[in-house]
mmCIF file of C-alpha atoms and ligand atoms in Angstrom:
data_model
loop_
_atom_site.group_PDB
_atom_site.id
_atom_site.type_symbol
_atom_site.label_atom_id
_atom_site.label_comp_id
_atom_site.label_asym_id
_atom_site.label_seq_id
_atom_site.Cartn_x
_atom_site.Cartn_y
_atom_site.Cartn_z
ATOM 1 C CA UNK A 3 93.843 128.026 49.542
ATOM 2 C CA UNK A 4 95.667 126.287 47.089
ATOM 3 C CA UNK A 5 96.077 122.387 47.003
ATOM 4 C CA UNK A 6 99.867 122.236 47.895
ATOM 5 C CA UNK A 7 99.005 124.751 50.746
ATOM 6 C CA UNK A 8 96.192 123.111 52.119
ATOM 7 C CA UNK A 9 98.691 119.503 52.359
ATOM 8 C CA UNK A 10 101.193 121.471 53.574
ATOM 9 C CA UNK A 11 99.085 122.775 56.640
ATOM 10 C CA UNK A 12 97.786 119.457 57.111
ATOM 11 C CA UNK A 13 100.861 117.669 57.283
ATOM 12 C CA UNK A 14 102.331 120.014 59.838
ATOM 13 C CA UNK A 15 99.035 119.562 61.819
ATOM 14 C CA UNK A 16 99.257 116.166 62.110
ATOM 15 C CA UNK A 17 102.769 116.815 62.908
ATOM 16 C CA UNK A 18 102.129 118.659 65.475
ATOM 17 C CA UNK A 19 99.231 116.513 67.322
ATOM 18 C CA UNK A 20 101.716 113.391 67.214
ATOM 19 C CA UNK A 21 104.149 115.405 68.625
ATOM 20 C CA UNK A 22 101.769 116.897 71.503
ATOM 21 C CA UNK A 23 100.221 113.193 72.388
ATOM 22 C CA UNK A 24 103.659 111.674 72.541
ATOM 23 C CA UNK A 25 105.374 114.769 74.623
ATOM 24 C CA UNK A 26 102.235 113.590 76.711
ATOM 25 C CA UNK A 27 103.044 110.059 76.348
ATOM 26 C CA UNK A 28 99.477 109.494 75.513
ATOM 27 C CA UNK A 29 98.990 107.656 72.025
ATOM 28 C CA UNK A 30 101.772 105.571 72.854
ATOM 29 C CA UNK A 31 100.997 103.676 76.377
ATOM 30 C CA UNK A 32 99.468 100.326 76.967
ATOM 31 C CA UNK A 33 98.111 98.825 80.115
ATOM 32 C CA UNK A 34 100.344 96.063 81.793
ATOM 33 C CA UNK A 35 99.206 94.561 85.319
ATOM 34 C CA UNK A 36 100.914 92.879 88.008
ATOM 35 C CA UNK A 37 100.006 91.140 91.351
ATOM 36 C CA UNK A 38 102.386 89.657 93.759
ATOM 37 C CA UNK A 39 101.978 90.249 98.244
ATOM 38 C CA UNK A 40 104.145 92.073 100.020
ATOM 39 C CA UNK A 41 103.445 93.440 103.679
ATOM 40 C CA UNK A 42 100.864 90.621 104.560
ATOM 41 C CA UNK A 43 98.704 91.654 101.083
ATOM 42 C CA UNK A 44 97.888 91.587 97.565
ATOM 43 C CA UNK A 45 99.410 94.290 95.994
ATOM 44 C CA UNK A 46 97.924 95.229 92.549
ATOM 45 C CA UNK A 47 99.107 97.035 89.840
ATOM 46 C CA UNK A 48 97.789 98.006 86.315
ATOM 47 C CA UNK A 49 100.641 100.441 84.942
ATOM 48 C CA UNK A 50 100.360 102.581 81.859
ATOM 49 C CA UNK A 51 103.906 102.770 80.265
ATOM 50 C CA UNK A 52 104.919 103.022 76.667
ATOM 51 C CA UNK A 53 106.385 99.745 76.838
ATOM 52 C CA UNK A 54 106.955 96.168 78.618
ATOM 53 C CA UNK A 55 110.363 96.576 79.419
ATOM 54 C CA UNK A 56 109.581 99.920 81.340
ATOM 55 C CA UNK A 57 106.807 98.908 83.080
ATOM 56 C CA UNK A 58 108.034 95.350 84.184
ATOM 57 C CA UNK A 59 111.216 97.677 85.787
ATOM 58 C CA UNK A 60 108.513 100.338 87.297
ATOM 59 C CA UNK A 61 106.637 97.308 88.866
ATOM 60 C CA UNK A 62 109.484 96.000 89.956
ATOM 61 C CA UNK A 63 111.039 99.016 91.940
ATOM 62 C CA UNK A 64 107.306 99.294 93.525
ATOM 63 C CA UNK A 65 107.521 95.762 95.028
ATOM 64 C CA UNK A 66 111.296 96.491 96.122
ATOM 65 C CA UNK A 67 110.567 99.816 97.510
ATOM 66 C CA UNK A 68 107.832 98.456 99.404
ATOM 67 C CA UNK A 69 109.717 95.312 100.685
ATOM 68 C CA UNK A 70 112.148 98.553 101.991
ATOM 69 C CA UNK A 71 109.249 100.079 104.464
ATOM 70 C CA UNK A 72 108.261 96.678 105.380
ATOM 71 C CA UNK A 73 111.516 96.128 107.056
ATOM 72 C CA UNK A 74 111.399 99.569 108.393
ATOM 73 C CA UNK A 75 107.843 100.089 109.846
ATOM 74 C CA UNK A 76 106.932 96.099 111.333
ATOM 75 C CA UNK A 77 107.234 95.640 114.395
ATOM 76 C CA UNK A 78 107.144 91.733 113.494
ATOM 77 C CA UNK A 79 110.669 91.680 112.313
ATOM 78 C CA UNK A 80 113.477 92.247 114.746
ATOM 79 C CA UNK A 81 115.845 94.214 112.417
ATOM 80 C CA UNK A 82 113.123 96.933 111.324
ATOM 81 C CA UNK A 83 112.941 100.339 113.049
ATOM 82 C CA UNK A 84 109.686 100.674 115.199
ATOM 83 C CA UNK A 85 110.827 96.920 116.695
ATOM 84 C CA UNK A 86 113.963 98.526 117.841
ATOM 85 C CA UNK A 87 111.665 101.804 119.499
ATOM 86 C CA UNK A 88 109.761 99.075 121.248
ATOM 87 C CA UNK A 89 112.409 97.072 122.717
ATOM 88 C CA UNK A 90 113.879 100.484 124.014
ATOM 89 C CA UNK A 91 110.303 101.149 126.132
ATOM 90 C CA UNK A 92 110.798 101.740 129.944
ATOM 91 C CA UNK A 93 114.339 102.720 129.388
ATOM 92 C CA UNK A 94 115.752 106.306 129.878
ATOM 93 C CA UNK A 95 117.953 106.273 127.112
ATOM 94 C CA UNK A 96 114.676 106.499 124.463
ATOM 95 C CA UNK A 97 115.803 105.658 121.097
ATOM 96 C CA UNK A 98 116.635 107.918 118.116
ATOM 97 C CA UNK A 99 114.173 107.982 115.103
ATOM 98 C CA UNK A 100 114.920 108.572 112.061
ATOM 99 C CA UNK A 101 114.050 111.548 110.138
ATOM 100 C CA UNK A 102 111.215 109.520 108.042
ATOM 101 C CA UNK A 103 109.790 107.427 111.448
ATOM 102 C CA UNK A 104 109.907 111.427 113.744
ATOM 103 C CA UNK A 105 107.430 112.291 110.639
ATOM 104 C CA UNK A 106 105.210 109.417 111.020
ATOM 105 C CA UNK A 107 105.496 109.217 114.425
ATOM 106 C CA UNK A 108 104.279 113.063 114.288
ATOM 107 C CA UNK A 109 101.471 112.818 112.195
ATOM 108 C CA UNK A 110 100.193 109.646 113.950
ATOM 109 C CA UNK A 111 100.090 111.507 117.298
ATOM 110 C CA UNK A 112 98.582 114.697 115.906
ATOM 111 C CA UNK A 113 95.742 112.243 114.651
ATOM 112 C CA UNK A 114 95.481 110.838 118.272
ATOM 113 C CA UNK A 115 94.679 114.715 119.476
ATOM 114 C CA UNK A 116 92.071 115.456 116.612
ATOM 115 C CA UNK A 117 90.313 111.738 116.557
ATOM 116 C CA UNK A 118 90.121 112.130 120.945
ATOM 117 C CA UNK A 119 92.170 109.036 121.088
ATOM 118 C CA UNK A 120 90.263 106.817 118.569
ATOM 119 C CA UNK A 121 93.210 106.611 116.933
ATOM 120 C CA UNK A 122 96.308 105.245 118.608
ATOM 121 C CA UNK A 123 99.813 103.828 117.273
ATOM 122 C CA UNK A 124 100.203 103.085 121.106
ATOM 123 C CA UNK A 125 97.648 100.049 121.099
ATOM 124 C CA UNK A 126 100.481 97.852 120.105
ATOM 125 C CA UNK A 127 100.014 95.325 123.774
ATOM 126 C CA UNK A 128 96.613 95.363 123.157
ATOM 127 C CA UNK A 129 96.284 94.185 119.356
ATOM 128 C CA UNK A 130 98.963 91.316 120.233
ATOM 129 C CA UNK A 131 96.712 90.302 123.070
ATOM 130 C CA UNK A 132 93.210 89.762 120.601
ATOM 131 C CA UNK A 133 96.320 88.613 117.961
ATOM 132 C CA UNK A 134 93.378 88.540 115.285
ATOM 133 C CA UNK A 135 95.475 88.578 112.488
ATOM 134 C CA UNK A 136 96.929 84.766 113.165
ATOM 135 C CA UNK A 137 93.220 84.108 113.680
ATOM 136 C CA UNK A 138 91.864 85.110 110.508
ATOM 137 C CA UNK A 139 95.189 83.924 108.849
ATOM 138 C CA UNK A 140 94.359 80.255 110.219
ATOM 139 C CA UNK A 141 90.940 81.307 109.180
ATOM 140 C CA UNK A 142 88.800 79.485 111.809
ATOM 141 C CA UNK A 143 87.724 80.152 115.704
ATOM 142 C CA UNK A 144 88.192 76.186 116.945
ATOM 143 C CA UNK A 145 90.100 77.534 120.649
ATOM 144 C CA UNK A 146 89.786 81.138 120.392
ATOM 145 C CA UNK A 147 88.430 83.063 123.720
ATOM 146 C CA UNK A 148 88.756 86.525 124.029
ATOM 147 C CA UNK A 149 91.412 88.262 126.449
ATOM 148 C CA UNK A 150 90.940 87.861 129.863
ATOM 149 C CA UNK A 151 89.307 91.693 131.055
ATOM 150 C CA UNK A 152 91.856 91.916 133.531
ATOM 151 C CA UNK A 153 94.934 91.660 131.362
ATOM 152 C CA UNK A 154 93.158 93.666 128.481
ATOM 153 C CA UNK A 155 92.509 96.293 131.525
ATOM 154 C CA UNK A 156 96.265 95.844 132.331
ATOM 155 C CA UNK A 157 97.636 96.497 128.807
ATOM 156 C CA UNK A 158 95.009 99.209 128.607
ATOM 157 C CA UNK A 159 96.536 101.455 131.013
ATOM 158 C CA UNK A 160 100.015 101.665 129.768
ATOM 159 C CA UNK A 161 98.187 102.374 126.158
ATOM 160 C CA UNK A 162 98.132 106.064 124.930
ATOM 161 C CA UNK A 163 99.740 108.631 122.205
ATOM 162 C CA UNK A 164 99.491 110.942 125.372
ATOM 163 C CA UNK A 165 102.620 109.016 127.353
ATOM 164 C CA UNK A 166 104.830 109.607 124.713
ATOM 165 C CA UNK A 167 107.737 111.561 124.672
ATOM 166 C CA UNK A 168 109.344 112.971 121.906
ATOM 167 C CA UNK A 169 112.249 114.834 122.775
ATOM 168 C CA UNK A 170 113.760 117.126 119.377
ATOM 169 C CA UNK A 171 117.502 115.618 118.627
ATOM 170 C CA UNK A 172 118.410 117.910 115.761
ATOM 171 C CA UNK A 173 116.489 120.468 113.740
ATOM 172 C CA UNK A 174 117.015 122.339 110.950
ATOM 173 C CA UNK A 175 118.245 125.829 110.535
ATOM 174 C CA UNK A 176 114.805 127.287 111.797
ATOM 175 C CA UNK A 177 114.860 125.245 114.610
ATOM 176 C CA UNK A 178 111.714 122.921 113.421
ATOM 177 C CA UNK A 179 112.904 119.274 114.645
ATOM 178 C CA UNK A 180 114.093 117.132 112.160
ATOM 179 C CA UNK A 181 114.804 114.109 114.214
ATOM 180 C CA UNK A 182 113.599 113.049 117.592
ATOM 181 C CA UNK A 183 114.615 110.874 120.513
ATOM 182 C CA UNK A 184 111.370 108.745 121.603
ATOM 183 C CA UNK A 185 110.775 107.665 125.301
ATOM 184 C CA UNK A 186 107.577 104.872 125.409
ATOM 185 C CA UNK A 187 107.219 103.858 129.357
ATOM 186 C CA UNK A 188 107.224 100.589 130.391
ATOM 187 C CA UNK A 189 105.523 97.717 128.139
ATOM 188 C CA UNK A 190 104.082 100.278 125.718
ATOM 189 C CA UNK A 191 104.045 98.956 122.528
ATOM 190 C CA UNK A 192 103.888 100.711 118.959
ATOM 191 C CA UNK A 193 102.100 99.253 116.221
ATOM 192 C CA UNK A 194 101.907 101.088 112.816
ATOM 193 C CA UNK A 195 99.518 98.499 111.033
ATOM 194 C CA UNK A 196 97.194 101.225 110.621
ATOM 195 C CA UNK A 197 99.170 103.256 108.480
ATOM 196 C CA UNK A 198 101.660 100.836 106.857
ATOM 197 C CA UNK A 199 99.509 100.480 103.515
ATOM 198 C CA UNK A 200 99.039 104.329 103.449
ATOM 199 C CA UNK A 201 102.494 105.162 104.197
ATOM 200 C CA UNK A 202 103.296 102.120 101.316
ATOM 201 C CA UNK A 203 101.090 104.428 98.854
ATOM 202 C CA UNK A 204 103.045 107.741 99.466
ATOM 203 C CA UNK A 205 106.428 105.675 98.653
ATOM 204 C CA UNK A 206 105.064 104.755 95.751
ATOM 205 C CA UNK A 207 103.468 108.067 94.671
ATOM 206 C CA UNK A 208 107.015 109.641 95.280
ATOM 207 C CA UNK A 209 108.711 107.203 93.062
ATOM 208 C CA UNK A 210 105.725 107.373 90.160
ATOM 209 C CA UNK A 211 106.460 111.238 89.634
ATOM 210 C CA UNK A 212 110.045 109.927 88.530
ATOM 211 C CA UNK A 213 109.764 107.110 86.754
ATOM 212 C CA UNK A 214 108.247 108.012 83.244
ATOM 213 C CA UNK A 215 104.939 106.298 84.068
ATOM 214 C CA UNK A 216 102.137 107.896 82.098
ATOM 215 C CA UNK A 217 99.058 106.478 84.642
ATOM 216 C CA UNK A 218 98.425 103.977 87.387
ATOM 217 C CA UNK A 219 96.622 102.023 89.659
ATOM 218 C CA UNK A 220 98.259 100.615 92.700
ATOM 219 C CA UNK A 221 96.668 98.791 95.034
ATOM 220 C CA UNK A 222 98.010 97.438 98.432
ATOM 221 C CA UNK A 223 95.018 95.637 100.314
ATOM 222 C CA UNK A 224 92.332 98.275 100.839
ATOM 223 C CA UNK A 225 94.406 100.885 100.389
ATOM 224 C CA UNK A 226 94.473 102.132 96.512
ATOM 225 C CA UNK A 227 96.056 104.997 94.552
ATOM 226 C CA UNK A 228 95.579 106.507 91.039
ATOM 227 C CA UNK A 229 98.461 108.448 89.179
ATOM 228 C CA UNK A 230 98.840 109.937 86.149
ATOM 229 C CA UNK A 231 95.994 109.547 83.270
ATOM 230 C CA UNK A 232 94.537 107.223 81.079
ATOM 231 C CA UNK A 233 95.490 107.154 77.663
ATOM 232 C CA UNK A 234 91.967 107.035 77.021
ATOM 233 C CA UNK A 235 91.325 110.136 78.588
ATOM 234 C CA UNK A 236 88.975 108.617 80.919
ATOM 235 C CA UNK A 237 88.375 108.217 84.698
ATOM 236 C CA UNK A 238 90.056 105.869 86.823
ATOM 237 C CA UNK A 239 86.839 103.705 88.314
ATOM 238 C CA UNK A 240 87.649 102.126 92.009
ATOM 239 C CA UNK A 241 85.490 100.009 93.217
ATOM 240 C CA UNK A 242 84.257 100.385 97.457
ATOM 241 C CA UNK A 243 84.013 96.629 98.654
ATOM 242 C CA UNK A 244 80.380 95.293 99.982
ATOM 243 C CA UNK A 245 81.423 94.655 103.696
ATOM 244 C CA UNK A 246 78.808 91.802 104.116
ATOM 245 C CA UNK A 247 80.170 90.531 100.484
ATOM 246 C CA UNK A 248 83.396 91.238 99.422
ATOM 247 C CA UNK A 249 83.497 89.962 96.811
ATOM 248 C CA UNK A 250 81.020 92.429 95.018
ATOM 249 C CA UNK A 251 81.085 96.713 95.414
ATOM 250 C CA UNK A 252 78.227 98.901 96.749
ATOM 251 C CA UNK A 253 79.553 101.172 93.659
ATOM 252 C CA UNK A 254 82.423 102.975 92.331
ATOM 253 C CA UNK A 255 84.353 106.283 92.569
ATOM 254 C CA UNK A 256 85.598 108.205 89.295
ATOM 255 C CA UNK A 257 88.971 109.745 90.117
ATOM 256 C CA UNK A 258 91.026 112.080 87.936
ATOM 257 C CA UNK A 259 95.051 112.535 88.328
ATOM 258 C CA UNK A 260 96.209 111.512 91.788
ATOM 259 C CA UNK A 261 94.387 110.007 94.672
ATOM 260 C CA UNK A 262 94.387 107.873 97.418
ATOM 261 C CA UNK A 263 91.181 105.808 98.620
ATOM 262 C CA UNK A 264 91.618 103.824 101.794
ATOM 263 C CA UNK A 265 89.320 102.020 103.224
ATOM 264 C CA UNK A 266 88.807 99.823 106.888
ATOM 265 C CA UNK A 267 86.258 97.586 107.478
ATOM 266 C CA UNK A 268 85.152 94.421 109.880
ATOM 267 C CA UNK A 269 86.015 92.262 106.943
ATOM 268 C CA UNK A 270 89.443 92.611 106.582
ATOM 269 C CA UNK A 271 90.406 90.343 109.383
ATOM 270 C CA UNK A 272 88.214 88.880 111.624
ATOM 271 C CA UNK A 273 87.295 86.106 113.620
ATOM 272 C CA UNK A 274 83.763 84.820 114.408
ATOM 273 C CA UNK A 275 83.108 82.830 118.194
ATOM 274 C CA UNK A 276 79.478 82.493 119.514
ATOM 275 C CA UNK A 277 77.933 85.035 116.679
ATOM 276 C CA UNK A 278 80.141 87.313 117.684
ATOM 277 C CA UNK A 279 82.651 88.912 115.070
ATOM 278 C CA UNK A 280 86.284 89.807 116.886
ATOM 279 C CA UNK A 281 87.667 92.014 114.209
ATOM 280 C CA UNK A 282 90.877 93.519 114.031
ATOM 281 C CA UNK A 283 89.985 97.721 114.390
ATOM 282 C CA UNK A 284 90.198 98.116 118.475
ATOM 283 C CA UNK A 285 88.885 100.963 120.288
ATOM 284 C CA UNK A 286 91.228 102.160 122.743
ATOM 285 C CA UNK A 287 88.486 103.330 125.768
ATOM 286 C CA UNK A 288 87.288 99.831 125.798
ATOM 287 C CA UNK A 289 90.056 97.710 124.348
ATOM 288 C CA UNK A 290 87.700 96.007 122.219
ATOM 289 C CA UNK A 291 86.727 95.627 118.692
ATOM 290 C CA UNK A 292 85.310 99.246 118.013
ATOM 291 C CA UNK A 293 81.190 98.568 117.974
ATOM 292 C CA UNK A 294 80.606 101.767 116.545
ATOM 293 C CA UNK A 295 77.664 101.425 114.246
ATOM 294 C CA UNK A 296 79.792 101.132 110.835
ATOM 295 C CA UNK A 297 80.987 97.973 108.918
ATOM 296 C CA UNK A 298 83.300 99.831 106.631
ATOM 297 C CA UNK A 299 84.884 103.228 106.154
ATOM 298 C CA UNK A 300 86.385 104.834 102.920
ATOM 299 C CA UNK A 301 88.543 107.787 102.819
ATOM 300 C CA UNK A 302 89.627 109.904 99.791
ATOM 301 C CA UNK A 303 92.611 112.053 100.252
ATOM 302 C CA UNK A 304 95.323 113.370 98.060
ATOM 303 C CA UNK A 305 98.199 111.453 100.333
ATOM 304 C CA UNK A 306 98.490 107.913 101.617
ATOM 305 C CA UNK A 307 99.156 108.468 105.316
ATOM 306 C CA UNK A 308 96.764 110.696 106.399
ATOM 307 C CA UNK A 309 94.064 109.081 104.712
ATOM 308 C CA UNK A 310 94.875 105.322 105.902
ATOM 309 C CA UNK A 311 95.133 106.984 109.263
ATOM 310 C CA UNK A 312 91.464 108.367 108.934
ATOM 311 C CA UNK A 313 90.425 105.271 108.007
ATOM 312 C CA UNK A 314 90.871 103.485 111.225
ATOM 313 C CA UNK A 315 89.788 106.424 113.031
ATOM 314 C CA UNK A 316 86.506 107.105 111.475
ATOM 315 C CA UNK A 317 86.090 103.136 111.598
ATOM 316 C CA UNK A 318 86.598 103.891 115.690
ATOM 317 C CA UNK A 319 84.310 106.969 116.045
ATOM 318 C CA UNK A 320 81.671 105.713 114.126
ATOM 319 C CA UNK A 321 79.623 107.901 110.996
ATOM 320 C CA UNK A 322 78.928 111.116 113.033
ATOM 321 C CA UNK A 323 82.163 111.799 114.500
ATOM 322 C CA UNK A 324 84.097 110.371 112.118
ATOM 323 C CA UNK A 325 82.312 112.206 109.263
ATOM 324 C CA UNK A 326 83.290 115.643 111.169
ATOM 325 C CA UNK A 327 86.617 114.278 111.637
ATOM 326 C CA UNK A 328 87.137 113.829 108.502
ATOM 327 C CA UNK A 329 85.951 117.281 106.785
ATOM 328 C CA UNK A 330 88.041 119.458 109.868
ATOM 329 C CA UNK A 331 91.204 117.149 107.637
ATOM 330 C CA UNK A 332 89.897 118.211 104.221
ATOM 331 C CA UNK A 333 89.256 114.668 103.675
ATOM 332 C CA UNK A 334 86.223 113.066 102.355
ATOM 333 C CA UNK A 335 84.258 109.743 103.935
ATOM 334 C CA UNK A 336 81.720 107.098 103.430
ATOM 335 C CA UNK A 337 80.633 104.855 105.653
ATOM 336 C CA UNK A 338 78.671 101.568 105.529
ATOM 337 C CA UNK A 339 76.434 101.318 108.822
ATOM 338 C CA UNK A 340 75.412 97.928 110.571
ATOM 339 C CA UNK A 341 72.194 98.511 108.572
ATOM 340 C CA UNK A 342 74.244 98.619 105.555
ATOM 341 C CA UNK A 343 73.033 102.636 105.325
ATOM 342 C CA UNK A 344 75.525 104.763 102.834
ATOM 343 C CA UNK A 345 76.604 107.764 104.336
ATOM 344 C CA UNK A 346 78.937 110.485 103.286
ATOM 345 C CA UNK A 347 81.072 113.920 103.438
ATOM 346 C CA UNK A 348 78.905 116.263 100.682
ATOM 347 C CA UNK A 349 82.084 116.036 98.736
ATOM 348 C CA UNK A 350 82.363 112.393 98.769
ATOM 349 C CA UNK A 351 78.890 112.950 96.081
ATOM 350 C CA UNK A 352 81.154 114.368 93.737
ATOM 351 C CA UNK A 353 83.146 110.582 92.816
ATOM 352 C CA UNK A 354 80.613 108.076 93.967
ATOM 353 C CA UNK A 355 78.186 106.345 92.211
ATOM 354 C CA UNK A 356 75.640 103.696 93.924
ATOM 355 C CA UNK A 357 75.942 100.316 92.367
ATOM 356 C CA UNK A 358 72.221 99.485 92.299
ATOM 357 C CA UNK A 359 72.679 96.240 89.706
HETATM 358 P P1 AMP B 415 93.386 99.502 109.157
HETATM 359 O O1 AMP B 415 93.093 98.213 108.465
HETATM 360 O O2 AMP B 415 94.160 100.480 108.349
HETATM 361 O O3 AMP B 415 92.174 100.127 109.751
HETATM 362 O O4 AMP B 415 94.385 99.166 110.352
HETATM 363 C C1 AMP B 415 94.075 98.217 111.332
HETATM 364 C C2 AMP B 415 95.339 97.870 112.088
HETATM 365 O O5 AMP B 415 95.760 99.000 112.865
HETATM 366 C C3 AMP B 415 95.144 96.756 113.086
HETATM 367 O O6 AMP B 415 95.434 95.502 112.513
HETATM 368 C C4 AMP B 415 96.106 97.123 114.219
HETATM 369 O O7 AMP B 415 97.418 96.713 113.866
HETATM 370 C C5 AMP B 415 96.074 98.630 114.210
HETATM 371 N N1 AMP B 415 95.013 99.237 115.037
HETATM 372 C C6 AMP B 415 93.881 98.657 115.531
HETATM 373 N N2 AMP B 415 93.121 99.542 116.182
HETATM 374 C C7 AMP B 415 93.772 100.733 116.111
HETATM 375 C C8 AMP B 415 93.495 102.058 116.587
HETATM 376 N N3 AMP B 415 92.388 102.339 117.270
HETATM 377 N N4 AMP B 415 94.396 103.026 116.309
HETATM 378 C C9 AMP B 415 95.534 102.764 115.625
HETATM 379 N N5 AMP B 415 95.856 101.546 115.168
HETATM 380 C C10 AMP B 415 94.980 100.539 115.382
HETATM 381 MG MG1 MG B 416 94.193 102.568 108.334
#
């Protein structure tokens, strides 16, 4: 091939590779990282964007959109939907959910059926009974007692996903329901802290696929997603917190693309009386902290809510049925056991590694 030729070609080559990596928007992106709390947590993020303008606006339309289903899913503050549901429980009138809140509200409930009631959205009475989370906020036990057993056993009883009603209030053309009217009976209160950081994840998954990011890592407490790609080509590594030290991992998952790892452990919030640790995961049969052999649980699914939802569950049922549970929702599990055992889901194999440093 003659000289001239041979440039030629290699011009256009290169040419064409600069033009490939930067229709990918690989070459070009750099890592900037945030942290700021929102929704009682940190919330983390390490953005890959092809500049500092566009990622400071990306991280800032996270935070906003976040602050946005704060005010919608707490039942802490009076203006936000689900405090609204529960001020309407014992009346006949119900209340009418929006479209997004009939979703959750579905989803949660079908996870009641399939986790045999581990899982409840209902618990609401009970939780503000143990209120663990202003214990472990004032981090110390000086005056705590646990509930009196006859007012847990009150609270109890007007507790379950199985007393709701959900009455369809319009559907679409097919006649699936779009929006439903929600009855709770008398003193039955909802509480959606064990899906709020999941639900917080598929927000911001929705908003990554429009915003020109290239890759990400977003994490909002326990609950973390990965988007996108490294320029590097790499994986994205997330660490799974040592329950009895979390401060170190037990080891670390390689993701690729999108992802959401969730996890729910006795050391999120907790308080400690008499040896005994009062943690914030309750199991509705006994109304107590769920004593089910495991110290954490982490999920892996492809959306937020359904795998922040399995978290808690598993947590409830424990490694066997929560392992089971977990594979019937094409999900995959680990769990950290009292004896600080690793189990998991066959898949699970796949993406972790023991950290044995
Ligand atoms: P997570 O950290 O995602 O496991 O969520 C724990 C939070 O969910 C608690 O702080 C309660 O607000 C709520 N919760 C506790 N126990 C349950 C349960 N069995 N089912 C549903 N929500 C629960
Ligand atoms: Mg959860």
């Amino acid at each position: 091939m003659k000289k001239s030729l041979k440039r030629f070609t290699a011009g256009w080559l290169a040419a064409l590779l600069c033009l490939l990596f930067s229709a990918c928007g690989v070459s070009q992106s750099s890592r900037y990282r945030y942290a700021d709390t929102c929704m009682g947590t940190l919330v983390q993020q390490s953005l890959y964007a092809s500049d500092q303008a566009s990622a400071d606006e990306i991280s800032a339309a996270v935070m906003k959109l976040l602050r946005e289903l704060e005010q919608t899913i707490s039942w802490r503050i009076e203006a936000s939907e689900i405090h609204a549901v529960n001020q309407t429980a014992g009346s006949v009138e119900g209340y009418v959910l929006s479209r997004d809140m009939t979703d959750i509200i579905n989803v949660c409930v079908n996870l009641w059926e399939k986790s045999e009631g581990a899982f409840d959205v209902t618990i609401g009475s009970v939780a503000r009974l143990w209120n663990i989370d202003a214990w472990a906020a004032a981090g110390g036990s000086e005056g705590f007692v646990p509930p009196d057993q006859g007012a847990l056993r009150r609270e109890l009883a007007v507790c379950g996903s199985g007393k709701l009603l959900l009455k369809t209030e319009v559907s679409d053309e097919e006649g699936e329901p779009l929006q439903a009217r929600i009855f709770l009976p008398r003193g039955m209160q909802l509480d959606l802290g064990a899906v709020g950081k999941g639900l917080a994840l598929d927000r911001i998954l929705d908003f990554l696929a429009e915003s020109g990011v290239d890759g990400a890592v977003i994490s909002v407490g326990g609950s973390v997603l990965t988007y996108g790609a490294r320029p590097d080509g790499g994986e994205w590594k997330i660490g799974v917190v040592n329950p009895r030290d979390p401060s170190e991992n037990i080891g670390i998952l390689s993701l690729e693309g999108q992802w959401c790892v969730s996890t729910s452990g006795d050391y999120e919030r907790y308080v400690e009386a008499d040896g005994i640790r009062y943690h914030h995961i309750l199991d509705p049969a006994t109304g107590f902290p769920a004593d089910s052999g495991v110290r954490s649980v982490t999920i892996l699914t492809r959306d937020g809510l359904y795998g922040d939802a399995l978290s808690t569950a598993c947590f409830v049922l424990g490694a066997e049925r929560g392992m089971k549970l977990a594979s019937d929702c094409g999900a995959e599990a680990l769990f950290v056991t009292d004896e600080g055992e690793i189990l998991m889901t066959e898949g699970m194999k796949r993406f972790f590694q023991a950290d044995f440093g």
